[in-house]
Short mmCIF file of C-alpha atoms in Angstrom, two decimals:
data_model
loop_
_atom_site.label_atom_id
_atom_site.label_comp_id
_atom_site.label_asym_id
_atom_site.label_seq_id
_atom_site.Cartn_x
_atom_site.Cartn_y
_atom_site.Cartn_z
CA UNK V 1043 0.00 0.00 0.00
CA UNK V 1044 1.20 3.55 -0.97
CA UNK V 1045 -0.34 6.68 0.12
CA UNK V 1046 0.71 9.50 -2.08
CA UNK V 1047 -0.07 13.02 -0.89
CA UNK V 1048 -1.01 16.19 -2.88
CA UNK V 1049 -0.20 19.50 -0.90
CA UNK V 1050 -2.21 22.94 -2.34
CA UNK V 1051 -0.12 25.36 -0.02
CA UNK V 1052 -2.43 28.57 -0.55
CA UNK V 1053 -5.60 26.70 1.01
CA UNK V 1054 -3.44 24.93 3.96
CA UNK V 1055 -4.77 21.52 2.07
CA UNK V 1056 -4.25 18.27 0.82
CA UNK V 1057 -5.34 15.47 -1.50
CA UNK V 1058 -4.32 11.71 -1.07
CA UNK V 1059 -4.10 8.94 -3.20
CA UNK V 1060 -4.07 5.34 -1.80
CA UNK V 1061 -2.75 2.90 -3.91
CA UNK V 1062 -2.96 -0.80 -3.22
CA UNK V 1063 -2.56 -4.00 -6.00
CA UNK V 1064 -3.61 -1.84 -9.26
CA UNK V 1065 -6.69 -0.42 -7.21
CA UNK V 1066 -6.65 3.52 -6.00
CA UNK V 1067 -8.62 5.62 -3.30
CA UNK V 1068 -9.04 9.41 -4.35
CA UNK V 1069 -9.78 11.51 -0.79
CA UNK V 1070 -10.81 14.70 -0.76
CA UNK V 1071 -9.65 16.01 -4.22
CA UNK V 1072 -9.73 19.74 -5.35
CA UNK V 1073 -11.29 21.19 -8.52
CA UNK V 1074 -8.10 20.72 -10.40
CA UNK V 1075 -8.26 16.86 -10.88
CA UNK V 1076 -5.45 16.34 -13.15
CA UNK V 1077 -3.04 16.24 -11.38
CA UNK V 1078 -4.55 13.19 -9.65
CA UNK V 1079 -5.60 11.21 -12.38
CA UNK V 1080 -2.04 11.68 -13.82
CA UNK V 1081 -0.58 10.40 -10.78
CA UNK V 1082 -2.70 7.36 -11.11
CA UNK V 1083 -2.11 6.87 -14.84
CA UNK V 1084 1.92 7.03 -13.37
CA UNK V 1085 1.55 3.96 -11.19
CA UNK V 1086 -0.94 2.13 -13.27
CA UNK V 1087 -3.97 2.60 -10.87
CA UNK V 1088 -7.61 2.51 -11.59
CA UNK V 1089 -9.56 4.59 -9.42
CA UNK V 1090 -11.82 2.74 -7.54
CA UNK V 1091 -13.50 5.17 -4.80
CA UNK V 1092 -13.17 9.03 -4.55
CA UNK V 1093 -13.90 9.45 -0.43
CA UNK V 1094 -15.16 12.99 0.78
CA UNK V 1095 -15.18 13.64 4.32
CA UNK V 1096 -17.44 16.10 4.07
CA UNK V 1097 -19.02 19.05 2.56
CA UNK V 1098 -15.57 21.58 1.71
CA UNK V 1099 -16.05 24.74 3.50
CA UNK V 1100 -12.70 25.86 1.83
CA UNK V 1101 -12.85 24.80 -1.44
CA UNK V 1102 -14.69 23.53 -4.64
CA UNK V 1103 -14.50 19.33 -4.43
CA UNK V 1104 -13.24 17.91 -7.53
CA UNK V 1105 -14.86 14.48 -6.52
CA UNK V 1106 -17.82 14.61 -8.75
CA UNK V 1107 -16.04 15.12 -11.91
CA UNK V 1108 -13.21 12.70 -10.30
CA UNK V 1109 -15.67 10.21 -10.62
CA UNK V 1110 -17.45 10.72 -13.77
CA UNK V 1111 -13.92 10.82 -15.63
CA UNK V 1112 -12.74 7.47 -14.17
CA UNK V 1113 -15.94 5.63 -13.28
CA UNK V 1114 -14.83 5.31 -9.85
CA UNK V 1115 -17.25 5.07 -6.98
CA UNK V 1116 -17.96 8.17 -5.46
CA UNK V 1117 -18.51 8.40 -1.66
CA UNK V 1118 -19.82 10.79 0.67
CA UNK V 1119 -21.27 10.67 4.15
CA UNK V 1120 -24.58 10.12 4.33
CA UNK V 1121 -25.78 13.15 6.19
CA UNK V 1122 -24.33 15.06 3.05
CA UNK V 1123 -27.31 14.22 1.05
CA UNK V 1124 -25.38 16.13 -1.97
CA UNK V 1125 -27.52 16.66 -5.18
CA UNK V 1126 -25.41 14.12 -7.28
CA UNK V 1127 -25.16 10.59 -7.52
CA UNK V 1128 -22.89 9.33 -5.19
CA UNK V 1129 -22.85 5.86 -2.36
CA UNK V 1130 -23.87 7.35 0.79
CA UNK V 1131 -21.36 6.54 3.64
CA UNK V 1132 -22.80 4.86 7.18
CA UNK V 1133 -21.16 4.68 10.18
CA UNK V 1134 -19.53 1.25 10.59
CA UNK V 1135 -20.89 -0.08 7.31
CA UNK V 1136 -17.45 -1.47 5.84
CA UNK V 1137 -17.45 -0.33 1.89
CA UNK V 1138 -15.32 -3.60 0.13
CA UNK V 1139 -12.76 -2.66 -2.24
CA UNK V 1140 -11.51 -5.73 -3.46
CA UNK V 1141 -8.30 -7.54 -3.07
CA UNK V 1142 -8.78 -7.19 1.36
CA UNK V 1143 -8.99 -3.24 0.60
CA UNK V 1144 -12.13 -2.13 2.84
CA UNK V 1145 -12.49 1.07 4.33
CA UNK V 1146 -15.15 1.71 7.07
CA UNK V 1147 -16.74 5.25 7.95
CA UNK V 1148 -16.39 6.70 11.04
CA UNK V 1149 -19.04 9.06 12.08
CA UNK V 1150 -16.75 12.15 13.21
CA UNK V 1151 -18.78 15.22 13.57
CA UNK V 1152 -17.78 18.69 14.82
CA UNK V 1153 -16.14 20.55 11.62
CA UNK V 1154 -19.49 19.94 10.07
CA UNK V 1155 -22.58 17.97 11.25
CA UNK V 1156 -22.09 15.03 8.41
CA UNK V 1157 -18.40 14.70 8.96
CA UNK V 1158 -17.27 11.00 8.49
CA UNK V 1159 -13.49 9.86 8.41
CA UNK V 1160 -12.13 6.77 6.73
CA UNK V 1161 -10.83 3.93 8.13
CA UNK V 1162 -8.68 1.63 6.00
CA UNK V 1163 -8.04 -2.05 6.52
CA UNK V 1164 -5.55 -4.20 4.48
CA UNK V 1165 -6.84 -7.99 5.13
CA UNK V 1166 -9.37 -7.01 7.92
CA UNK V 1167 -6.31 -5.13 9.76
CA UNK V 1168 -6.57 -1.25 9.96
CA UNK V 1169 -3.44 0.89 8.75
CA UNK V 1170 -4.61 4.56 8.11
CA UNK V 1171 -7.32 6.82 8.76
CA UNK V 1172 -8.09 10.05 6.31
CA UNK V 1173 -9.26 12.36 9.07
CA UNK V 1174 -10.69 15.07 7.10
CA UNK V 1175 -11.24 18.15 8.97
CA UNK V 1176 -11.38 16.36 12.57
CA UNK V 1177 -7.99 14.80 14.29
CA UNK V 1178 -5.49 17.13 12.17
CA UNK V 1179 -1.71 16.94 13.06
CA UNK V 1180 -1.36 19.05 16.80
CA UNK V 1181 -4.84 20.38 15.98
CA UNK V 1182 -8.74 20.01 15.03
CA UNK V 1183 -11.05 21.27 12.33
CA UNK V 1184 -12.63 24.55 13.60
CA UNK V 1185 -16.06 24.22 14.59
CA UNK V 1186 -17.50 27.49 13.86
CA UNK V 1187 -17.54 27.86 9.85
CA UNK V 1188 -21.11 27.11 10.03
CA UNK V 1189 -22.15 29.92 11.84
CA UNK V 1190 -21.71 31.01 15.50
CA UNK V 1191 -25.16 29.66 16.57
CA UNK V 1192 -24.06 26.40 15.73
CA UNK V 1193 -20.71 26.18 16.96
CA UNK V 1194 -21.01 25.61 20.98
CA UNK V 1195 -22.68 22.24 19.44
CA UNK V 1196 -20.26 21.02 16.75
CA UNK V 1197 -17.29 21.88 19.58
CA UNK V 1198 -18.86 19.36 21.51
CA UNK V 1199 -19.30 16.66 19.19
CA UNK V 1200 -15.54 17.43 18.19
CA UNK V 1201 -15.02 16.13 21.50
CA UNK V 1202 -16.25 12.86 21.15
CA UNK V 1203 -15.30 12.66 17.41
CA UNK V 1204 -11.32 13.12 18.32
CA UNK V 1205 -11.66 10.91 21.46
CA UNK V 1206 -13.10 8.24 18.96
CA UNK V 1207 -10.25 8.26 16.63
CA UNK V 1208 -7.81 8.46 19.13
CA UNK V 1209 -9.02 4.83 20.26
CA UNK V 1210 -7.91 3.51 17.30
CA UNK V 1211 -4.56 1.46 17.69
CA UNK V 1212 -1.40 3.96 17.76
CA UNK V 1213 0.14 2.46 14.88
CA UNK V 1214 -2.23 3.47 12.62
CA UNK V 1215 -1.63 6.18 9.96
CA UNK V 1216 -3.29 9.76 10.61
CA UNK V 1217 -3.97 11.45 7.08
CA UNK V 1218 -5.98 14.68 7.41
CA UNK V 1219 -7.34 16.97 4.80
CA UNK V 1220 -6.86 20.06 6.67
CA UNK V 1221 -3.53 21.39 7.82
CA UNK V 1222 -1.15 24.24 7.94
CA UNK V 1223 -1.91 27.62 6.06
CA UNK V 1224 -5.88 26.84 6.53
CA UNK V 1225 -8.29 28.76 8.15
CA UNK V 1226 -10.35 25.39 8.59
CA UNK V 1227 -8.19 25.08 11.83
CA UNK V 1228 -8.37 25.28 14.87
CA UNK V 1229 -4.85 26.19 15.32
CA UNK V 1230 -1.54 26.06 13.88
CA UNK V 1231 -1.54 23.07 12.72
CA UNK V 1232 2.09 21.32 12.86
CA UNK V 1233 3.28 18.63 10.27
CA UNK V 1234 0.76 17.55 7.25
CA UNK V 1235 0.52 13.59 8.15
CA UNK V 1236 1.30 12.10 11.44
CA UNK V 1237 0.06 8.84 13.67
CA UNK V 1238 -2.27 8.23 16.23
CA UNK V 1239 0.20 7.45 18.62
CA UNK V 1240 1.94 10.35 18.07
CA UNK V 1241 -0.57 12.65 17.97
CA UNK V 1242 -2.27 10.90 21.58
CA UNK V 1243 1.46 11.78 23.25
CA UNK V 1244 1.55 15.47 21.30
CA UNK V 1245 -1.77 17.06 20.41
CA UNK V 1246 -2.44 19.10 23.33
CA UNK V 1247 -6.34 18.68 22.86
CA UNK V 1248 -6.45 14.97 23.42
CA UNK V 1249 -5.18 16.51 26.99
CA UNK V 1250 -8.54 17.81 27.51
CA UNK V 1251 -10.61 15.14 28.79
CA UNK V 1252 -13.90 17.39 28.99
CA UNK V 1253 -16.32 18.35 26.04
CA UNK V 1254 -17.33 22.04 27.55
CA UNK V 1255 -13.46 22.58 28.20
CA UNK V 1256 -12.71 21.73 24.60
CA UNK V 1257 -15.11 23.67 23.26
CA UNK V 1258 -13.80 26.59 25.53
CA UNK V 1259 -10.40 26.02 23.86
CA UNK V 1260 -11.52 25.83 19.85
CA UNK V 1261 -13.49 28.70 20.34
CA UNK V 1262 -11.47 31.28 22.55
CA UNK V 1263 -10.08 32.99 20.05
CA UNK V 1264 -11.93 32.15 15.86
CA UNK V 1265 -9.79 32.96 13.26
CA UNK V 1266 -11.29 35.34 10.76
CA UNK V 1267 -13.01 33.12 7.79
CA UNK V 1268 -12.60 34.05 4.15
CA UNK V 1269 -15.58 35.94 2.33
CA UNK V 1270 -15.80 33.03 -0.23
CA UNK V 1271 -16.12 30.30 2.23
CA UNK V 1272 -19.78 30.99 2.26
CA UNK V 1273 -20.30 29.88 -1.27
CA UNK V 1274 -18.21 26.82 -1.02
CA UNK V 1275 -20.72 24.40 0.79
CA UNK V 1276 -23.74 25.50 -1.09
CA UNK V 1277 -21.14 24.88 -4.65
CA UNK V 1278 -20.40 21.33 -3.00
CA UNK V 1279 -23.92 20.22 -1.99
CA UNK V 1280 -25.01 21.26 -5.85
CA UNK V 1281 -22.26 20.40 -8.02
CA UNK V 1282 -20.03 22.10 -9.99
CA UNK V 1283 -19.15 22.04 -13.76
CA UNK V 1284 -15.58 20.38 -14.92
CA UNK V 1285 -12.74 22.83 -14.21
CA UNK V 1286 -12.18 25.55 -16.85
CA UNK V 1287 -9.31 26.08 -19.44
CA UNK V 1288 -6.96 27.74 -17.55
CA UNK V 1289 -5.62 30.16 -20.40
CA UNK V 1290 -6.48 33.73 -20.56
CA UNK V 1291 -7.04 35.28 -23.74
CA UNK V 1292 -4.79 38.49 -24.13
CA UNK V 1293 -6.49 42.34 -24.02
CA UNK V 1294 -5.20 45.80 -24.78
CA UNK V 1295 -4.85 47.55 -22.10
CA UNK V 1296 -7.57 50.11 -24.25
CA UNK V 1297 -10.11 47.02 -24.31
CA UNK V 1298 -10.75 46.14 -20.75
CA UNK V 1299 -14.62 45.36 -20.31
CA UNK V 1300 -16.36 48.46 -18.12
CA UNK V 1301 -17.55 45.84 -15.49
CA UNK V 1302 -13.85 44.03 -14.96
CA UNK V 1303 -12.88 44.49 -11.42
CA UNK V 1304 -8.93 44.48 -12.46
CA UNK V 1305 -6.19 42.25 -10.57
CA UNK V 1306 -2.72 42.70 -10.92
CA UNK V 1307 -0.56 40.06 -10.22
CA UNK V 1308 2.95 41.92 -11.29
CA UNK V 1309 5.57 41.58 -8.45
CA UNK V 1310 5.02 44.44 -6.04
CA UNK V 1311 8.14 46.70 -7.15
CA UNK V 1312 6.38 46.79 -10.57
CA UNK V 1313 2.96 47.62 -9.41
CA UNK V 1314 4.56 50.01 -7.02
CA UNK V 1315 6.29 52.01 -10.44
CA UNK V 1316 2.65 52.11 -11.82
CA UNK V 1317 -0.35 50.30 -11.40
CA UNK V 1318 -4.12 50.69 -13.21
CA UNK V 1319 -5.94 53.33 -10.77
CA UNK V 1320 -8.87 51.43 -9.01
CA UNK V 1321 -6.94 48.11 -9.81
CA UNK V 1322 -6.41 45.77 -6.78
CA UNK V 1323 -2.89 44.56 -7.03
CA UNK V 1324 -2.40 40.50 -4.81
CA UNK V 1325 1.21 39.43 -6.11
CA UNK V 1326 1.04 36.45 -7.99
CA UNK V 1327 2.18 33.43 -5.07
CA UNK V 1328 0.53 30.29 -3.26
CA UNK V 1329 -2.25 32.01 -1.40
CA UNK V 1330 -3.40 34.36 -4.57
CA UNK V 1331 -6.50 32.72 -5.10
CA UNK V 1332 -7.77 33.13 -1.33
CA UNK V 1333 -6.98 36.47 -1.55
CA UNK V 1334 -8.93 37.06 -4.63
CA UNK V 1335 -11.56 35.45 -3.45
CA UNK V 1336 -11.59 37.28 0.17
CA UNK V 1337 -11.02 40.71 -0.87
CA UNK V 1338 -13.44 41.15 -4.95
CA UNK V 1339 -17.15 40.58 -4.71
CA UNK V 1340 -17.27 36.55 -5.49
CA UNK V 1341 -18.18 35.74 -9.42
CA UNK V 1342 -17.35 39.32 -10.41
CA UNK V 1343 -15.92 39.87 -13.63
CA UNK V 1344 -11.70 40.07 -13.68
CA UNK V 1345 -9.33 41.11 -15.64
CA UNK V 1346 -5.54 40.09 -14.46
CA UNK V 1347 -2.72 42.14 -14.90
CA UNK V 1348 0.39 40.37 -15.70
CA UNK V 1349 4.35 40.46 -16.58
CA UNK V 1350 5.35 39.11 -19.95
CA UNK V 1351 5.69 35.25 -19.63
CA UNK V 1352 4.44 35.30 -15.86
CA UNK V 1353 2.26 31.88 -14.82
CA UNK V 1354 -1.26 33.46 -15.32
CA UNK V 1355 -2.24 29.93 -16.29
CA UNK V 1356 -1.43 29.81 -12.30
CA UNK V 1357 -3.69 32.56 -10.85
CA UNK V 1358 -6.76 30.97 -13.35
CA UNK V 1359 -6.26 27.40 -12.15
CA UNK V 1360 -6.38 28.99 -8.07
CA UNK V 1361 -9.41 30.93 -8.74
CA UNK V 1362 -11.07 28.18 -10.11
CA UNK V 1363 -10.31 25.95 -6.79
CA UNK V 1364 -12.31 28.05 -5.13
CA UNK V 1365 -14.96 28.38 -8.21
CA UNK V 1366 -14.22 31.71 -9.76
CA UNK V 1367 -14.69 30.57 -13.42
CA UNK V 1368 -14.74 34.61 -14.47
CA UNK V 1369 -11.60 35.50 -15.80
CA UNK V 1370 -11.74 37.33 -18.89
CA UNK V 1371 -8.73 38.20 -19.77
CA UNK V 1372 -4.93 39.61 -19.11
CA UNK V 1373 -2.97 43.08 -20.08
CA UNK V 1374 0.40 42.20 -20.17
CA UNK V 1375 1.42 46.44 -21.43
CA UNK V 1376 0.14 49.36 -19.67
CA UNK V 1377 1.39 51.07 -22.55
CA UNK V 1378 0.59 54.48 -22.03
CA UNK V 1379 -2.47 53.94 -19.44
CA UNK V 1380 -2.31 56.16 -16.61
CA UNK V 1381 -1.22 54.90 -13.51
CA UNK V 1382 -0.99 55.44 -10.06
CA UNK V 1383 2.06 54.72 -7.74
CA UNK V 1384 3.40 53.70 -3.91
CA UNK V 1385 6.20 53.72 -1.88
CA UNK V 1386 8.44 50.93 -1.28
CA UNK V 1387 10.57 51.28 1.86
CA UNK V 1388 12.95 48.75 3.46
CA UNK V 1389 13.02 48.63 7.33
CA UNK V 1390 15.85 51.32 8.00
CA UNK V 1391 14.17 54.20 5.68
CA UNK V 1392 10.31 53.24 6.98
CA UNK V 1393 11.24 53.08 10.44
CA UNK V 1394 12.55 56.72 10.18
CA UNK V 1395 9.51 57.65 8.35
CA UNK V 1396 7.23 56.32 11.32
CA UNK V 1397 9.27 57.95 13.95
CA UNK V 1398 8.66 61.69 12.36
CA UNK V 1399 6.08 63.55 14.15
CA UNK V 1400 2.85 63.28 12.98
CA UNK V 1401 2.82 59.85 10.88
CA UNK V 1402 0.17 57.51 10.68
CA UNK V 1403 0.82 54.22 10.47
CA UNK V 1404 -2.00 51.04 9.38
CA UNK V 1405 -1.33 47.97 10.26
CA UNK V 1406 -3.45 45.25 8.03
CA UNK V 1407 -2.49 42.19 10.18
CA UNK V 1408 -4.77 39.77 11.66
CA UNK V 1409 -6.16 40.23 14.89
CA UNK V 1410 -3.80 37.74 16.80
CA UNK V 1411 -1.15 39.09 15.11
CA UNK V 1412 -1.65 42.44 16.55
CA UNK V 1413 -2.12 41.19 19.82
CA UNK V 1414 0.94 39.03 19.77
CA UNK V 1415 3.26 42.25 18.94
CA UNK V 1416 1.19 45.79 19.22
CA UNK V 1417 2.41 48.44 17.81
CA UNK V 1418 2.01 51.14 19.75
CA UNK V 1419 0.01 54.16 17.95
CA UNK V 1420 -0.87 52.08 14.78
CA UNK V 1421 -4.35 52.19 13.27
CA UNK V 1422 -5.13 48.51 13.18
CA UNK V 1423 -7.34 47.03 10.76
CA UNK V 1424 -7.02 43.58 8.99
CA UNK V 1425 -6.97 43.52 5.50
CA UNK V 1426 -10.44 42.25 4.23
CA UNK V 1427 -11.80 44.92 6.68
CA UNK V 1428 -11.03 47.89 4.24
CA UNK V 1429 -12.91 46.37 1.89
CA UNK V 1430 -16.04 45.62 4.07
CA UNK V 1431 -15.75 48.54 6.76
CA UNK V 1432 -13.85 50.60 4.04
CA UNK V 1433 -10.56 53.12 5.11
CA UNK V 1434 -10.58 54.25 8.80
CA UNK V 1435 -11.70 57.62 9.57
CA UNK V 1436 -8.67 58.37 11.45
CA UNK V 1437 -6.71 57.77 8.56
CA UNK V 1438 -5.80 61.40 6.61
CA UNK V 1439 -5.86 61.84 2.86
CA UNK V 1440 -3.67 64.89 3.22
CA UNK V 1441 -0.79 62.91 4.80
CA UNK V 1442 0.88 59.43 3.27
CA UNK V 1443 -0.02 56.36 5.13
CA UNK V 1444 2.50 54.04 6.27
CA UNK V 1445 1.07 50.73 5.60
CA UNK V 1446 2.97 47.28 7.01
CA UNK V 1447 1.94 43.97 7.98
CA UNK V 1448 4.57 40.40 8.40
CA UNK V 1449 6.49 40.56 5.21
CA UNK V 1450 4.88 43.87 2.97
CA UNK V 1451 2.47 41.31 0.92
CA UNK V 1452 -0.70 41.97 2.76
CA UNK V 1453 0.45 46.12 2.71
CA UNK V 1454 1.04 45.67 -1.42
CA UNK V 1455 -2.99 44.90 -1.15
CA UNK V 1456 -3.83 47.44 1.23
CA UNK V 1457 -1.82 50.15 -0.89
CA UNK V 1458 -3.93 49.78 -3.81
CA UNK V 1459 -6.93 49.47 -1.95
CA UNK V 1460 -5.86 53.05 -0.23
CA UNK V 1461 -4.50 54.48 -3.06
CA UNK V 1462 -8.42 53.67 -4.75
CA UNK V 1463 -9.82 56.21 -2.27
CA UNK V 1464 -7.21 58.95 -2.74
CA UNK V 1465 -4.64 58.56 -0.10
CA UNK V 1466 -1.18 58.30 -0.55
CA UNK V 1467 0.40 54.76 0.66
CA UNK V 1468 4.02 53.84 1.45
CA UNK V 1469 4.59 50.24 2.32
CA UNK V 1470 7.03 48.90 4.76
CA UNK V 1471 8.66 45.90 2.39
CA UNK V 1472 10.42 42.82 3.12
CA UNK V 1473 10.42 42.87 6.83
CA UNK V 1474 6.93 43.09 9.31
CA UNK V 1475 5.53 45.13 11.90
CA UNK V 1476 7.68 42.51 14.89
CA UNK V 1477 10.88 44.35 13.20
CA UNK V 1478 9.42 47.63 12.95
CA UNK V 1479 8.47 47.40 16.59
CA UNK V 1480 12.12 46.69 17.36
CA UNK V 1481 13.71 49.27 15.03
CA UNK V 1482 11.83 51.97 16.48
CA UNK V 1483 12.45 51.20 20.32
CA UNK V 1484 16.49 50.98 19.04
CA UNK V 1485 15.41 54.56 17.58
CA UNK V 1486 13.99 56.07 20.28
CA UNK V 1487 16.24 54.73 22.79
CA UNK V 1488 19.11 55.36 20.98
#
């Protein structure tokens, strides 16, 4: 038996294939399909189940289409009830595979009502589990995705749901969907695969041997959850269409449609020289699509903004994973457009702009970010909120705004998005607000 593992970095996620005599298990595939069925085609495999855990919160399942390419046997827990044919997974009720390959579902609620994990048995003896979104590696699926009213009660059953697969014999493989980079955690999640033995001696929430004290811990302190999540389940539960080509046909700058919302993807030093006005410029890296999907009303119209030769082939194929299918082109010459500008300041030359009297600083991090290392005086607003809450009112056009965040990736955005509304940004670049903390108490003191 082989397990072969398929990390998307941007979403925090990750497919498996199982492989055992000629026979192969999809779990939890993504839109792009692919590169899945290629791996398979490598080793000689026919696909004989796709397995969802459950209904994606995160992303648009590729399991459907999985299945009609292949003819495998799509699976899905039976509380999913999705509006596709698929085999409805029970609790307990062993699904046979063929050549002593069975896997039996495991009722494992919490990240979502219908949650069910996979257990996998070679020859009636168990050797992995694909855990979904509920025992990840030092972590657990969040419970709260589905709405606060809900998520006191899906805490709870994540109680009982991690206590369940942590009976299972230590030996035994832990595969989980969910891991680090994605806000379907709990926490930081550690490592990507791990065992149940090692995750009973080093998953601090096995320590917690009450349900109401558990759910006190995943829900002390929610991570913020994308915009676009909200679309995923109901995409999931309906089906979606195969994924789309992934090329984008080339425009004149003079040509872009009235309705585009327009996303440049350029490295940030080029969008600083000049970018479209009223363009939103998210540098082209793992995590583009999520971005793209968090910050631009979902479906909307876009137009990308590229580099000669750059990967837009790349940004299409992440937009899609989340089921933006609305791409209509890319500019690849501003030619003579007007454009508007930023600053980009290393550490040294933004710290002594921040220590003049007078300057305004915004810092875009997350919430636990800023809590974790304050910086004193800042305006503090994440990211997504100057889209939905729009610029702060203490923020003045009249003087530049000194934007920062970890790295200057997540101040790129926000520049844009201030520059939009008139103000003048200047982004702190290749270092974060932790070392702009520290240069400006070596400043002051000094």
């Amino acid at each position: 038996m082989e397990v072969v593992s398929f990390r998307t970095p941007g979403l925090g996620d990750q497919t498996y294939l199982l492989t055992h005599e000629g026979k192969g298990v999809l779990v939890d595939p993504q839109r792009d399909i692919d590169r899945f069925l290629r791996a398979a085609a490598e080793r000689d495999v026919e696909l004989r189940f796709v397995l969802e855990t459950h209904l994606h919160n995160d992303y648009v399942s590729g399991g459907e289409q999985a299945a009609v390419r292949t003819g495998a046997e799509l699976v899905l827990p039976a509380a999913a009830a999705p509006a596709y044919p698929h085999t409805p997974a029970f609790h307990l009720e062993d699904i046979e595979g063929g050549n002593g390959l069975s896997l039996r579902p495991v009722h494992t609620p919490g990240h979502t009502p219908e949650h069910t994990s996979y257990l996998v048995l070679v020859e009636g003896l168990p050797v992995a589990v694909f855990s979904g979104g509920s025992l990840l590696v030092s972590s657990a699926g969040r419970p709260d995705l589905l709405g606060t009213a809900r998520a006191r009660t899906l805490a709870r059953l994540q109680y009982g749901s991690l206590r369940r697969l942590a009976a299972l014999p230590p030996e035994i493989g832990l595969f989980p969907t969910h891991g680090e980079g994605s806000f379907c955690t709990a926490s930081g999640a550690g490592r990507y695969t791990s065992t149940i033995g090692e995750e009973i001696s080093s998953n601090p929430l096995l320590a917690i041997e009450d349900a109401e004290r558990l759910a006190d811990e995943l829900l002390a302190a929610p991570m913020p959850i994308p915009a676009f999540y909200q679309y995923m389940g109901p995409a999931n539960t309906l089906g979606v269409p195969p994924m789309p080509p992934a090329e984008a046909p080339e425009l004149a700058v003079t040509d872009l449609p009235q309705d585009a919302q327009v996303v440049d993807i350029r490295p940030r030093r080029k969008q600083a020289d000049g970018f479209l006005p009223g363009s939103i410029g998210i540098e082209l890296a793992d995590d583009f699509g999520s971005w793209a999907g968090w910050l631009m009303p979902y479906q909307s119209s876009i137009v990308l903004v590229a580099e000669p030769g750059q990967d837009t082939a790349e940004a299409v194929t992440q937009l899609a994973q989340i089921g933006i299918d609305t791409v209509r082109g890319v500019v690849r010459d501003l030619g003579q457009a007007a454009v508007a500008t930023f600053e980009l300041l290393d550490l040294a030359a933004f710290t002594a702009r921040a220590n003049q009297p007078g300057a305004q600083v915004l810092d875009v991090r997350m919430p636990n970010e800023q809590a974790a290392a304050p910086l004193q005086g800042a305006v503090e607003r994440f990211l997504p909120d100057l889209v939905t809450g729009g610029i702060p009112a203490e923020l003045d056009r009249d003087r530049p705004v000194l934007v920062a965040c970890g790295s200057g990736r997540r101040a790129v955005v926000a520049a844009t998005l201030l520059a939009r509304e008139g103000y003048v940004p200047v982004v702190l670049n290749g270092a974060g607000v932790p070392d702009l903390v520290a240069a400006l108490r070596t400043l002051q003191t000094a």
